Amino acid sequence: MAADTPTRSRVLVVDDEKALASVVASYIERAGFDVTLAHTGPEALAAAETLDPDVIVLDLGLPGVDGVEVCRRVRTFSDCYILMLTARGDEVDRLVGLSVGADDYITKPFSARELVARIHAVLRRPRRPEPERGPDEPRVVGDLVIDADGREVWLHGESLSLTRTEFDVLEAISATPKSALSRRQIIDRVWDEAWVGDDHVVDVHVANIRRKLGEDPADPRYILTVRGIGYRMGRG
């Protein structure tokens, strides 16, 4: 009797440059993924709802509905990984895209090999990690409660909505509350040790978490900046 065929991860590639999208899709397919193409914002939203992809490779410059709005809407019904494609130098677009729930970005022009490596890297992050030991007690920092096993966060008794990457960044920093972690250490724990890119992506996710916590950027209480090193937990 033949063994069951492993389920292939689903990748949705969204880019209005059809020739580029086709080339990218062929590389991703050869890497062992099921790939679907979309070329406009409305097509991307429809495909995301119908296919429930594991990863969306999302260009920001889309007709109909732009990539930032696509990302925002996808985040209302899916926690799939979203990798943004941005033009080189479009820092504002990258910041806005990450602020509405994208997990990572890659700048054009890029190599297909780098993109496939990024897809592999995010998929190595488990959706619901299984603890190797007994369940951890929730971490309490002032009015903030972090349930690492249940992947839930409460502030002042109210549930806090974080993206998967925002939660992972907060979980990594809170796991060693008395120690400062460098950006590279956070990337190794959240993304992957083989991840290559701008490590300031961590700063954007920390800024998003602080905003959702209602932090004063000039005087944060929960996530502190350690100058020259990175971040550590405060006392709340």
Short mmCIF file of C-alpha atoms in Angstrom, two decimals:
data_model
loop_
_atom_site.label_atom_id
_atom_site.label_comp_id
_atom_site.label_asym_id
_atom_site.label_seq_id
_atom_site.Cartn_x
_atom_site.Cartn_y
_atom_site.Cartn_z
CA MET A 1 0.00 0.00 0.00
CA ALA A 2 1.45 3.38 -0.99
CA ALA A 3 2.33 5.81 1.75
CA ASP A 4 0.25 8.96 2.06
CA THR A 5 1.65 11.86 0.04
CA PRO A 6 2.68 14.73 2.35
CA THR A 7 0.54 17.83 2.03
CA ARG A 8 2.31 20.51 0.01
CA SER A 9 2.29 24.01 1.44
CA ARG A 10 0.20 26.50 -0.53
CA VAL A 11 1.73 29.77 -1.74
CA LEU A 12 -0.27 32.61 -3.27
CA VAL A 13 1.85 34.90 -5.46
CA VAL A 14 0.31 38.33 -6.07
CA ASP A 15 1.96 40.66 -8.59
CA ASP A 16 0.53 42.70 -11.46
CA GLU A 17 3.67 42.07 -13.54
CA LYS A 18 2.43 38.82 -15.06
CA ALA A 19 5.72 37.76 -16.64
CA LEU A 20 7.60 38.25 -13.35
CA ALA A 21 4.85 36.50 -11.38
CA SER A 22 5.02 33.48 -13.71
CA VAL A 23 8.79 33.19 -13.37
CA VAL A 24 8.59 33.49 -9.57
CA ALA A 25 5.79 30.91 -9.46
CA SER A 26 7.83 28.41 -11.49
CA TYR A 27 10.76 28.65 -9.06
CA ILE A 28 8.47 28.22 -6.06
CA GLU A 29 6.75 25.22 -7.66
CA ARG A 30 10.12 23.58 -8.34
CA ALA A 31 10.88 24.01 -4.64
CA GLY A 32 7.90 21.76 -3.85
CA PHE A 33 5.03 24.17 -3.21
CA ASP A 34 1.56 24.45 -4.69
CA VAL A 35 1.36 27.91 -6.25
CA THR A 36 -1.59 30.08 -7.26
CA LEU A 37 -1.25 33.40 -9.09
CA ALA A 38 -3.26 36.61 -8.70
CA HIS A 39 -2.60 39.91 -10.46
CA THR A 40 -4.96 42.43 -8.80
CA GLY A 41 -6.00 43.28 -5.28
CA PRO A 42 -9.55 41.87 -5.64
CA GLU A 43 -8.18 38.65 -7.19
CA ALA A 44 -5.75 38.32 -4.29
CA LEU A 45 -8.47 38.73 -1.65
CA ALA A 46 -10.75 36.21 -3.35
CA ALA A 47 -7.91 33.69 -3.68
CA ALA A 48 -6.80 34.18 -0.07
CA GLU A 49 -10.31 33.40 1.20
CA THR A 50 -10.85 30.44 -1.13
CA LEU A 51 -7.43 28.77 -0.95
CA ASP A 52 -6.40 29.47 2.67
CA PRO A 53 -2.71 29.73 1.65
CA ASP A 54 0.15 29.10 4.03
CA VAL A 55 2.17 32.00 2.57
CA ILE A 56 1.23 35.02 0.47
CA VAL A 57 3.96 36.70 -1.58
CA LEU A 58 2.39 40.13 -1.97
CA ASP A 59 3.47 43.01 -4.19
CA LEU A 60 2.44 46.39 -2.79
CA GLY A 61 1.79 48.12 -6.12
CA LEU A 62 -1.44 46.43 -7.22
CA PRO A 63 -4.37 47.71 -9.29
CA GLY A 64 -7.87 47.73 -7.85
CA VAL A 65 -6.86 47.38 -4.20
CA ASP A 66 -3.26 48.09 -3.24
CA GLY A 67 -1.08 45.60 -1.39
CA VAL A 68 -1.30 47.42 1.94
CA GLU A 69 -5.10 47.23 1.91
CA VAL A 70 -4.98 43.60 0.76
CA CYS A 71 -2.73 42.82 3.73
CA ARG A 72 -5.03 44.67 6.12
CA ARG A 73 -8.10 42.77 4.89
CA VAL A 74 -6.38 39.37 4.83
CA ARG A 75 -5.45 39.86 8.46
CA THR A 76 -9.17 39.98 9.35
CA PHE A 77 -9.60 36.31 8.39
CA SER A 78 -6.18 34.65 8.09
CA ASP A 79 -2.93 34.32 10.04
CA CYS A 80 -0.96 33.06 7.03
CA TYR A 81 2.54 34.39 6.56
CA ILE A 82 2.74 37.45 4.32
CA LEU A 83 5.98 38.38 2.53
CA MET A 84 5.81 41.78 0.86
CA LEU A 85 7.55 42.67 -2.38
CA THR A 86 8.63 46.31 -2.43
CA ALA A 87 10.67 48.49 -4.79
CA ARG A 88 14.15 49.29 -3.56
CA GLY A 89 14.14 52.44 -1.43
CA ASP A 90 10.40 52.39 -0.66
CA GLU A 91 10.99 52.44 3.08
CA VAL A 92 7.65 54.07 3.85
CA ASP A 93 5.77 51.32 2.01
CA ARG A 94 7.68 48.66 3.93
CA LEU A 95 6.92 50.29 7.25
CA VAL A 96 3.24 50.68 6.41
CA GLY A 97 3.01 47.12 5.15
CA LEU A 98 4.57 45.70 8.30
CA SER A 99 2.31 47.87 10.44
CA VAL A 100 -0.82 46.27 8.94
CA GLY A 101 0.33 42.72 9.54
CA ALA A 102 2.96 41.62 7.01
CA ASP A 103 5.64 39.35 8.49
CA ASP A 104 8.61 40.20 6.33
CA TYR A 105 9.58 41.99 3.13
CA ILE A 106 11.94 41.50 0.23
CA THR A 107 13.03 44.29 -2.10
CA LYS A 108 12.98 44.22 -5.89
CA PRO A 109 15.03 43.19 -7.72
CA PHE A 110 15.51 39.95 -5.81
CA SER A 111 16.71 36.46 -6.64
CA ALA A 112 14.17 33.66 -6.81
CA ARG A 113 16.51 31.61 -4.63
CA GLU A 114 16.34 34.25 -1.89
CA LEU A 115 12.55 34.35 -2.07
CA VAL A 116 12.28 30.56 -1.82
CA ALA A 117 14.67 30.63 1.15
CA ARG A 118 12.46 33.22 2.88
CA ILE A 119 9.38 31.05 2.28
CA HIS A 120 11.13 28.02 3.74
CA ALA A 121 12.25 30.11 6.72
CA VAL A 122 8.78 31.32 7.69
CA LEU A 123 7.28 27.86 7.25
CA ARG A 124 9.80 26.44 9.70
CA ARG A 125 8.07 28.57 12.34
CA PRO A 126 5.36 26.34 13.84
CA ARG A 127 1.79 27.68 13.93
CA ARG A 128 1.20 26.22 17.40
CA PRO A 129 4.46 25.14 19.01
CA GLU A 130 4.31 22.05 21.20
CA PRO A 131 6.21 22.59 24.44
CA GLU A 132 8.94 20.09 25.20
CA ARG A 133 8.01 20.21 28.87
CA GLY A 134 4.91 20.92 30.90
CA PRO A 135 2.90 24.06 30.13
CA ASP A 136 4.40 27.37 31.22
CA GLU A 137 2.61 29.63 33.61
CA PRO A 138 1.42 32.84 31.96
CA ARG A 139 4.01 35.61 32.16
CA VAL A 140 2.80 38.66 34.04
CA VAL A 141 4.37 42.07 33.50
CA GLY A 142 2.34 44.70 35.33
CA ASP A 143 -1.07 44.70 33.65
CA LEU A 144 0.21 42.61 30.73
CA VAL A 145 -0.32 38.83 30.70
CA ILE A 146 1.38 36.64 28.09
CA ASP A 147 0.25 33.03 27.69
CA ALA A 148 3.08 31.53 25.65
CA ASP A 149 1.47 28.10 25.28
CA GLY A 150 -2.00 29.41 24.40
CA ARG A 151 -0.54 32.22 22.27
CA GLU A 152 -2.78 34.79 23.91
CA VAL A 153 -2.07 38.22 25.37
CA TRP A 154 -4.19 40.32 27.72
CA LEU A 155 -3.75 43.93 28.76
CA HIS A 156 -5.83 45.27 31.67
CA GLY A 157 -7.88 42.07 31.42
CA GLU A 158 -8.75 42.65 27.75
CA SER A 159 -7.55 40.37 24.95
CA LEU A 160 -4.91 42.03 22.78
CA SER A 161 -4.90 41.32 19.03
CA LEU A 162 -1.36 40.71 17.75
CA THR A 163 -0.23 39.27 14.44
CA ARG A 164 1.60 35.96 14.58
CA THR A 165 4.97 37.66 14.15
CA GLU A 166 4.19 40.35 16.73
CA PHE A 167 3.28 37.64 19.22
CA ASP A 168 6.47 35.71 18.47
CA VAL A 169 8.61 38.83 18.98
CA LEU A 170 6.89 39.61 22.29
CA GLU A 171 7.17 35.98 23.39
CA ALA A 172 10.90 35.91 22.59
CA ILE A 173 11.62 39.09 24.55
CA SER A 174 9.46 38.07 27.52
CA ALA A 175 10.98 34.55 27.70
CA THR A 176 14.12 36.03 29.32
CA PRO A 177 12.68 39.14 31.00
CA LYS A 178 15.90 40.14 32.78
CA SER A 179 18.11 39.77 29.71
CA ALA A 180 18.47 42.10 26.76
CA LEU A 181 18.21 40.48 23.35
CA SER A 182 19.92 41.86 20.27
CA ARG A 183 17.98 42.21 17.04
CA ARG A 184 19.94 39.27 15.66
CA GLN A 185 18.99 37.09 18.64
CA ILE A 186 15.32 37.98 18.15
CA ILE A 187 15.56 37.18 14.44
CA ASP A 188 17.20 33.82 15.19
CA ARG A 189 14.37 32.93 17.58
CA VAL A 190 11.45 34.29 15.57
CA TRP A 191 12.44 34.06 11.91
CA ASP A 192 15.31 31.63 11.42
CA GLU A 193 19.05 31.46 12.00
CA ALA A 194 19.50 31.34 8.22
CA TRP A 195 17.35 34.45 7.65
CA VAL A 196 19.11 37.16 5.64
CA GLY A 197 17.82 40.71 5.43
CA ASP A 198 17.58 44.02 7.24
CA ASP A 199 17.50 43.28 10.97
CA HIS A 200 15.67 46.58 11.56
CA VAL A 201 12.53 44.64 10.64
CA VAL A 202 12.55 43.84 14.39
CA ASP A 203 12.25 47.55 15.23
CA VAL A 204 9.10 47.87 13.13
CA HIS A 205 7.41 44.92 14.82
CA VAL A 206 8.41 46.22 18.27
CA ALA A 207 6.95 49.62 17.36
CA ASN A 208 3.69 47.93 16.32
CA ILE A 209 3.52 46.00 19.59
CA ARG A 210 4.19 49.15 21.59
CA ARG A 211 1.42 50.97 19.72
CA LYS A 212 -1.05 48.20 20.52
CA LEU A 213 0.06 48.29 24.15
CA GLY A 214 -0.63 52.03 24.23
CA GLU A 215 3.00 52.74 25.08
CA ASP A 216 4.50 56.23 25.14
CA PRO A 217 7.37 55.84 22.60
CA ALA A 218 9.49 58.22 24.68
CA ASP A 219 8.88 56.34 27.92
CA PRO A 220 7.84 52.72 27.30
CA ARG A 221 6.99 50.49 30.26
CA TYR A 222 6.69 47.03 28.75
CA ILE A 223 9.36 46.72 26.05
CA LEU A 224 12.50 48.73 26.77
CA THR A 225 15.21 49.72 24.32
CA VAL A 226 18.71 48.85 25.51
CA ARG A 227 20.95 51.26 23.65
CA GLY A 228 23.59 49.54 21.57
CA ILE A 229 22.12 46.08 22.22
CA GLY A 230 18.42 45.62 21.51
CA TYR A 231 15.36 45.09 23.71
CA ARG A 232 14.29 43.66 27.03
CA MET A 233 11.09 43.55 29.07
CA GLY A 234 10.28 46.37 31.48
CA ARG A 235 8.24 46.09 34.67
CA GLY A 236 4.96 47.36 33.30
#
